[in-house]
Coordinates of C-alpha atoms in Angstrom, one line a residue:
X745 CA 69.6 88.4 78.2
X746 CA 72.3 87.9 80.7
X747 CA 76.0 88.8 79.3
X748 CA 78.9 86.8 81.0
X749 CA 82.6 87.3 80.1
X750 CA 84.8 84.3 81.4
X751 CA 88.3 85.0 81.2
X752 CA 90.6 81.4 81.7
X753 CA 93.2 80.6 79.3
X754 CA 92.4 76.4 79.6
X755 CA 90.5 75.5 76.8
X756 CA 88.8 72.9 78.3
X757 CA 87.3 75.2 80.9
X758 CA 85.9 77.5 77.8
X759 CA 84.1 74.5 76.2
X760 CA 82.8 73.2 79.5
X761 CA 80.8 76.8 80.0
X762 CA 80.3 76.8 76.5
X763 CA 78.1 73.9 76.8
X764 CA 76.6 74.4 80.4
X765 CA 75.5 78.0 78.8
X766 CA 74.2 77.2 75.7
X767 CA 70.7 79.3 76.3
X768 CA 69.1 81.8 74.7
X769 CA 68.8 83.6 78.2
X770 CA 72.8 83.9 78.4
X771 CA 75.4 85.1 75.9
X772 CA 78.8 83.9 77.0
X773 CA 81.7 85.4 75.8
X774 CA 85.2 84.0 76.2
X775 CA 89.0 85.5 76.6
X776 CA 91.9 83.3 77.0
X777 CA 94.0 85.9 79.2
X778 CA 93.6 88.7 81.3
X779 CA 94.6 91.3 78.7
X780 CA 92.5 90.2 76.5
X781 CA 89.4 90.4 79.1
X782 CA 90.3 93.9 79.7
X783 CA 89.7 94.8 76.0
X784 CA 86.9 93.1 75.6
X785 CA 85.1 94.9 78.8
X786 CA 83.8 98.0 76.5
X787 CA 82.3 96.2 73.8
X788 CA 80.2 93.5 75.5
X789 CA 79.4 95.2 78.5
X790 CA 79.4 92.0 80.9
X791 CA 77.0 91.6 83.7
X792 CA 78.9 89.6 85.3
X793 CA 83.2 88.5 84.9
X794 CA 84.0 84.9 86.2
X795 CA 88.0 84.5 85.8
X796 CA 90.5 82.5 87.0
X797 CA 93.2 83.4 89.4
X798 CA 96.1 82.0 87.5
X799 CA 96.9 82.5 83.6
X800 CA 99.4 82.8 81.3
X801 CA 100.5 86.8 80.9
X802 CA 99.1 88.9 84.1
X803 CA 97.7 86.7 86.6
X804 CA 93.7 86.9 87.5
X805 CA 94.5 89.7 90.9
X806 CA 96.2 91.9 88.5
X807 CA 93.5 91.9 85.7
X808 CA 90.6 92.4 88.4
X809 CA 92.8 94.9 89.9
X810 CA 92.8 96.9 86.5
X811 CA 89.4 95.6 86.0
X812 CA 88.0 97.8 89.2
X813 CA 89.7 101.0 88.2
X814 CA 87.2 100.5 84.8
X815 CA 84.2 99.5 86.6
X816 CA 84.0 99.3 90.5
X817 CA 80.7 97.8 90.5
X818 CA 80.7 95.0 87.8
X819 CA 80.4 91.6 89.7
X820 CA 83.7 89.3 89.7
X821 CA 83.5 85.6 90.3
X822 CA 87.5 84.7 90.9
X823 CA 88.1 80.7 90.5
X824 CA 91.0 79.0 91.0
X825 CA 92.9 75.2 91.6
X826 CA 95.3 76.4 93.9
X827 CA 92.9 77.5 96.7
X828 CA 94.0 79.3 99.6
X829 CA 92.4 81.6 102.3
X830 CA 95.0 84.6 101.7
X831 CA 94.4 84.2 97.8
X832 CA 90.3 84.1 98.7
X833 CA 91.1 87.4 101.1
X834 CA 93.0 89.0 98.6
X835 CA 90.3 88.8 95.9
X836 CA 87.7 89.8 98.2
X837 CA 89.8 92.9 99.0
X838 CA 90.1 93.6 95.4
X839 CA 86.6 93.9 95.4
X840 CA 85.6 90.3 93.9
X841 CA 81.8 89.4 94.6
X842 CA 82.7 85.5 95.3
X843 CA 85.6 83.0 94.7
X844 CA 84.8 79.2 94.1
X845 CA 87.9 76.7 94.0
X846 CA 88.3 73.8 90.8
X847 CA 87.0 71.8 90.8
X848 CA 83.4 72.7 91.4
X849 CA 80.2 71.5 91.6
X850 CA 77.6 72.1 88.3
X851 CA 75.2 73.2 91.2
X852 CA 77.9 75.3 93.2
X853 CA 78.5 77.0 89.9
X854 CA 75.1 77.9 89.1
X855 CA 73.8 79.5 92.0
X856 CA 76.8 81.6 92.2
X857 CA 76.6 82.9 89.0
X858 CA 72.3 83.6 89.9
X859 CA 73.4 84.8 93.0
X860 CA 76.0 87.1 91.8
X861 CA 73.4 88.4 88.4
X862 CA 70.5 88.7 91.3
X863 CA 72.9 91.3 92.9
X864 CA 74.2 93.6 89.6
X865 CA 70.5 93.8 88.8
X866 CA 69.4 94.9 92.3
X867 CA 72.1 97.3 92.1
X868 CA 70.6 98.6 88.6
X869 CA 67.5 98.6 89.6
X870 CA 68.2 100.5 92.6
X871 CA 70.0 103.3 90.9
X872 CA 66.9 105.8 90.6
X873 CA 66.4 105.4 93.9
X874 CA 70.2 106.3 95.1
X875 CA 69.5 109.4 92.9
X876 CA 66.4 110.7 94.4
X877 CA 68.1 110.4 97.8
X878 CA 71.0 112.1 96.4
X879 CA 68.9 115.4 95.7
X880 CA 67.0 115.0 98.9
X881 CA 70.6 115.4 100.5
X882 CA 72.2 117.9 98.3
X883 CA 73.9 120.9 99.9
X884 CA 71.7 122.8 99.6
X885 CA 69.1 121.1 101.5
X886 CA 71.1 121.7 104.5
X887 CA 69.5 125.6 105.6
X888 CA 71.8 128.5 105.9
X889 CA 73.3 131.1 104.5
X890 CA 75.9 132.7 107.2
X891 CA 79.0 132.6 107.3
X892 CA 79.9 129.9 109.9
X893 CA 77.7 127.7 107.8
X894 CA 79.3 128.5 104.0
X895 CA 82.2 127.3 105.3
X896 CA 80.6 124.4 106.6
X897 CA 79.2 123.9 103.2
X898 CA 82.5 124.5 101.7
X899 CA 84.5 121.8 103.3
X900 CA 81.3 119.3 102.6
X901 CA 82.4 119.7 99.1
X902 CA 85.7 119.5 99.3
X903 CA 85.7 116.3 101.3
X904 CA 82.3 114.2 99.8
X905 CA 84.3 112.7 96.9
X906 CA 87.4 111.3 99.2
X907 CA 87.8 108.4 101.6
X908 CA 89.1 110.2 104.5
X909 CA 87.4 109.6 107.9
X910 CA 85.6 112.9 109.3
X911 CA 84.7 113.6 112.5
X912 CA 81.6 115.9 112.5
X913 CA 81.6 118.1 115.8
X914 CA 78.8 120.1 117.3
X915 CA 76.4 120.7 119.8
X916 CA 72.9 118.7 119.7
X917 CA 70.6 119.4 117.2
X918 CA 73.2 121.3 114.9
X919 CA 72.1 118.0 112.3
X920 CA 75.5 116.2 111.9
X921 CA 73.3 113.5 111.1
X922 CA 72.5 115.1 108.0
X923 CA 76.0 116.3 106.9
X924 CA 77.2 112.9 107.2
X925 CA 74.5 111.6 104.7
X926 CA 75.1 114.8 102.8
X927 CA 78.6 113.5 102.1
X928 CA 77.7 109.9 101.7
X929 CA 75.2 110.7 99.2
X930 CA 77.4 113.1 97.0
X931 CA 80.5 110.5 97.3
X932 CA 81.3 108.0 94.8
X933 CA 79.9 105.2 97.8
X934 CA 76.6 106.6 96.8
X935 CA 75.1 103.6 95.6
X936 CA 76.2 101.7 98.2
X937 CA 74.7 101.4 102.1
X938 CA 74.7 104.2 104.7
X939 CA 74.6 102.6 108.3
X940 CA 74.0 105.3 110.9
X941 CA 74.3 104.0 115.0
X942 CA 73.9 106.1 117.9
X943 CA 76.9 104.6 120.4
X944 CA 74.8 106.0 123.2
X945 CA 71.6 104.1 123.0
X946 CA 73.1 100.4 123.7
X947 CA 74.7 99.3 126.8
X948 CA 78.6 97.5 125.2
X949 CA 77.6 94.0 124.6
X950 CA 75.1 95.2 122.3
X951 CA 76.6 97.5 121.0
X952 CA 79.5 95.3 120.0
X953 CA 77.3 92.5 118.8
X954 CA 75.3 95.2 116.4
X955 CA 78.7 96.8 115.3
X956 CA 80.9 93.6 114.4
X957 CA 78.2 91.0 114.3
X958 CA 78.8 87.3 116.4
X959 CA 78.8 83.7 115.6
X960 CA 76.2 81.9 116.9
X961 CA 76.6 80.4 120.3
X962 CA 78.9 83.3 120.9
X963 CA 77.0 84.2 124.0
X964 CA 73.5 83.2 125.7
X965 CA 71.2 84.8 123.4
X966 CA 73.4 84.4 119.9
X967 CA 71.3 82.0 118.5
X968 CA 72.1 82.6 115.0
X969 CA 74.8 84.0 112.9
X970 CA 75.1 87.6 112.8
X971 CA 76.4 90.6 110.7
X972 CA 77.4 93.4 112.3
X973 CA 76.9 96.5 110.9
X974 CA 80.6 97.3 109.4
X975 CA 79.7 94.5 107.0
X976 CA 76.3 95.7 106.6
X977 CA 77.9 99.0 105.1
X978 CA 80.8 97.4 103.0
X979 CA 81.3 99.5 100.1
X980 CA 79.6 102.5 101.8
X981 CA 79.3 104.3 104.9
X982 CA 79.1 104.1 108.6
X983 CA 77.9 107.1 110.3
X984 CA 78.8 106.4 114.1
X985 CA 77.1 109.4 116.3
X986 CA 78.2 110.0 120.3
X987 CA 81.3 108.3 119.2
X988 CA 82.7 110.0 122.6
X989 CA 80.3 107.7 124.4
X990 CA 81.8 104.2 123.4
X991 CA 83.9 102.1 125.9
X992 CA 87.1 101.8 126.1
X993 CA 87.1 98.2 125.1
X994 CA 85.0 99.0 122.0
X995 CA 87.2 102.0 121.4
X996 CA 90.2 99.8 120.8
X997 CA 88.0 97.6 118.5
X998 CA 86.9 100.3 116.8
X999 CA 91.1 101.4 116.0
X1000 CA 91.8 98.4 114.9
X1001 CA 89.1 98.3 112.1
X1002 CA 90.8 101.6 111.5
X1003 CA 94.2 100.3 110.9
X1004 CA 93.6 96.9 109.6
X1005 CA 90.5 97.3 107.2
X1006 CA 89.3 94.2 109.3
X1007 CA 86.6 93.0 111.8
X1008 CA 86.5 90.0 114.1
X1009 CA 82.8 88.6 115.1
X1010 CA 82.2 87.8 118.6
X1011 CA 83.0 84.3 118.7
X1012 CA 85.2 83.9 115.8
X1013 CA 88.7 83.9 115.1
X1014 CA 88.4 84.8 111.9
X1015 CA 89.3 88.3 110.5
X1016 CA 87.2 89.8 107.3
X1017 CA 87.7 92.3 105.2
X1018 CA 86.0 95.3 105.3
X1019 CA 85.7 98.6 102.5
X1020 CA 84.0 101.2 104.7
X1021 CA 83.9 104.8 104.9
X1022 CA 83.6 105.7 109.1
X1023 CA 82.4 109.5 109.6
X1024 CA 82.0 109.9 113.3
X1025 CA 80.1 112.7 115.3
X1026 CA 80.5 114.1 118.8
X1027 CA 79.1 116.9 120.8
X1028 CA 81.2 116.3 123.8
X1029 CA 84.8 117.8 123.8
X1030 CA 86.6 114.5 123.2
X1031 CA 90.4 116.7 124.1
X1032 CA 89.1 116.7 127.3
X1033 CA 88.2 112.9 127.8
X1034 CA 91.7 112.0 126.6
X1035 CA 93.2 113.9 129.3
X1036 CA 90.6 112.2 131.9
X1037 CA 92.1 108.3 130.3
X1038 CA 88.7 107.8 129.1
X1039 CA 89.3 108.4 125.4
X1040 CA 92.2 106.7 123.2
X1041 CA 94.3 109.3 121.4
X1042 CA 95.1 107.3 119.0
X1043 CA 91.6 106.4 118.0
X1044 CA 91.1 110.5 118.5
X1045 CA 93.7 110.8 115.5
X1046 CA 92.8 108.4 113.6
X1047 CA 89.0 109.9 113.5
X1048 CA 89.7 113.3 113.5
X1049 CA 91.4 112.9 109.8
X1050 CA 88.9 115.6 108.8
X1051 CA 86.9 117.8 111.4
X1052 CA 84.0 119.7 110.5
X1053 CA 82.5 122.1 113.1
X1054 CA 79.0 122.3 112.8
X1055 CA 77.6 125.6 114.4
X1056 CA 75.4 126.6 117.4
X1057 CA 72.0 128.2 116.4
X1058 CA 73.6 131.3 118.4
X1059 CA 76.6 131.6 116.3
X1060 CA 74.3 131.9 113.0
X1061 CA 71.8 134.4 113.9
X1062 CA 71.4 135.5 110.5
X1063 CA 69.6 131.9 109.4
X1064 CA 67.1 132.3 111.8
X1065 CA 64.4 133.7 109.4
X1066 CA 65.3 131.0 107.4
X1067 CA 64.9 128.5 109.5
X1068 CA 62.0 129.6 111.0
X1069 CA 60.8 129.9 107.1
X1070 CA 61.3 126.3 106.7
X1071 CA 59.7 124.9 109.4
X1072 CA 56.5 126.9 108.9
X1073 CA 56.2 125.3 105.3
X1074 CA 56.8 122.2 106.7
X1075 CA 54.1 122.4 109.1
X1076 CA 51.2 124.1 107.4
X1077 CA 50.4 122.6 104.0
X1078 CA 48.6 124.7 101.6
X1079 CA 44.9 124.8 100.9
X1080 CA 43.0 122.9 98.5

């Protein structure tokens, strides 16, 4: 049985849903403010919250606002009769999963609300999964025992649970790749996506395209409509590797996404809002391509928030046995 809270102080609005729910698949529950919502959270455990934007004590923002900071996964369904697109944005940025405008169709209503249940239950559902790939990429999965690589482990601790950008630095092989999915999978964005991109491997125009997405018609080619991968990872992470290797058109994209929590499709002048963790990796010396002009500085700063060093093989002789430990169990299997 699906358990829906609506929270909308008009009456007639209550009894509608009251009657277009009357099922023995659905138990609706109404509140006829915000506050009263909020207290009723704990003890019927929605799977879903459809409320209205404006009501009588703390408006609908506010409660889903306080709502979040008790559950930041529980799907929201914001309505409202004075629709506008910076009161849409502003939900969506508060982490509502949709926003429908009164007066609605019976139709429009319903496959929202399917929609929006479909998703909380692939999210359930996909919950043993996020854990098994949490142990997979535990700390201590990641071989070594030096020095240069406790600390390494150290500040992979310290900086899983926040939202600061990281820039992961090292030569090839060193497995930033695996640090960043290390802190992805021991943040709270765990359950969400983890988008990893090499910048090297597409020429720009692809690589823009596959980042921000395009509208269709865009460009010969953009046949369809087309997410990029920013909005592919909302609520998660991007892992961006040879981040030194991006243009300098995509570089100034790439800062305002930064700045403004925003990015723009090719072919559309619309912005959208984005919640995305970016951890970018380098193993060229990206101090050096500032001063050649062909690196932004401010994009430099804005990436190197947090910079982890990962080291060389030579500058951790002492996990060589271990290493080499590891990769002969991994290659001979034992005998049956």
């Amino acid at each position: 049985m699906d358990k829906l809270l609506l929270i909308d102080d008009e009456a007639d609005v209550q009894y509608s849903f009251r009657r277009i729910f009357d099922s023995p698949e659905i138990e609706l529950t109404t509140a006829a403010s915000g506050e009263e919502g909020l207290k009723l959270l704990p003890k019927v455990k929605p799977d879903l919250v459809i409320m209205d934007v404006r009501m009588g004590g703390i408006t609908g923002l506010e409660a889903l606002r306080r709502l979040r900071q008790i559950d930041a996964k529980l799907p929201v369904i914001m309505m409202t009769a004075y629709g506008t697109t910076q009161t849409a944005i502003e939900a969506m940025k508060l982490g509502a999963y949709d926003y429908l405008e009164k007066p609605f169709k019976l139709d429009e209503l319903r496959l929202c609300i399917q929609r929006a249940l479909s998703y909380n239950q692939a999210i359930s559902e996909n919950v043993y999964l996020r854990k098994q790939l949490k142990k997979k990429y535990q700390f201590n999965q990641i071989i070594g025992r030096s020095e240069p690589m406790l600390a390494v482990f150290k500040m992979v601790e310290r900086v899983a649970a926040t939202d600061s950008t990281v820039l992961i630095r090292g030569e090839s092989g060193t497995g930033k790749e695996l640090v960043a999915r290390a802190l992805h999978f021991n943040s709270n964005r765990q359950f969400a996506p983890f988008i990893p991109i090499n910048c090297s491997a597409l020429p720009e125009n692809l690589l823009e395209s596959e980042l921000f997405g395009h509208r269709k018609g865009a460009f010969t080619g953009a046949i369809n409509d087309k997410l990029g991968l920013f909005q592919e990872a909302d609520g998660g992470t991007i892992f961006l590797d040879e981040i030194g290797s991006m243009s300098a058109t995509l570089q100034s994209r790439l800062l305002r996404v930064l700045q403004e929590k925003e990015v723009r499709r090719v072919g559309d002048n619309v912005p959208v809002y984005v919640n995305v963790r970016v951890v970018a990796a380098t193993n060229e010396d990206l101090e050096k391509k500032i001063k050649d002009g062909t690196f932004r500085e401010d994009l430099y700063y804005r990436l190197n928030v947090i910079s982890i060093h990962l080291p060389s093989l030579r500058e951790r002789r002492d996990d060589i046995p271990l290493l080499l430990g590891h990769f002969l169990r991994q290659k001979v299997s034992p005998r049956t």
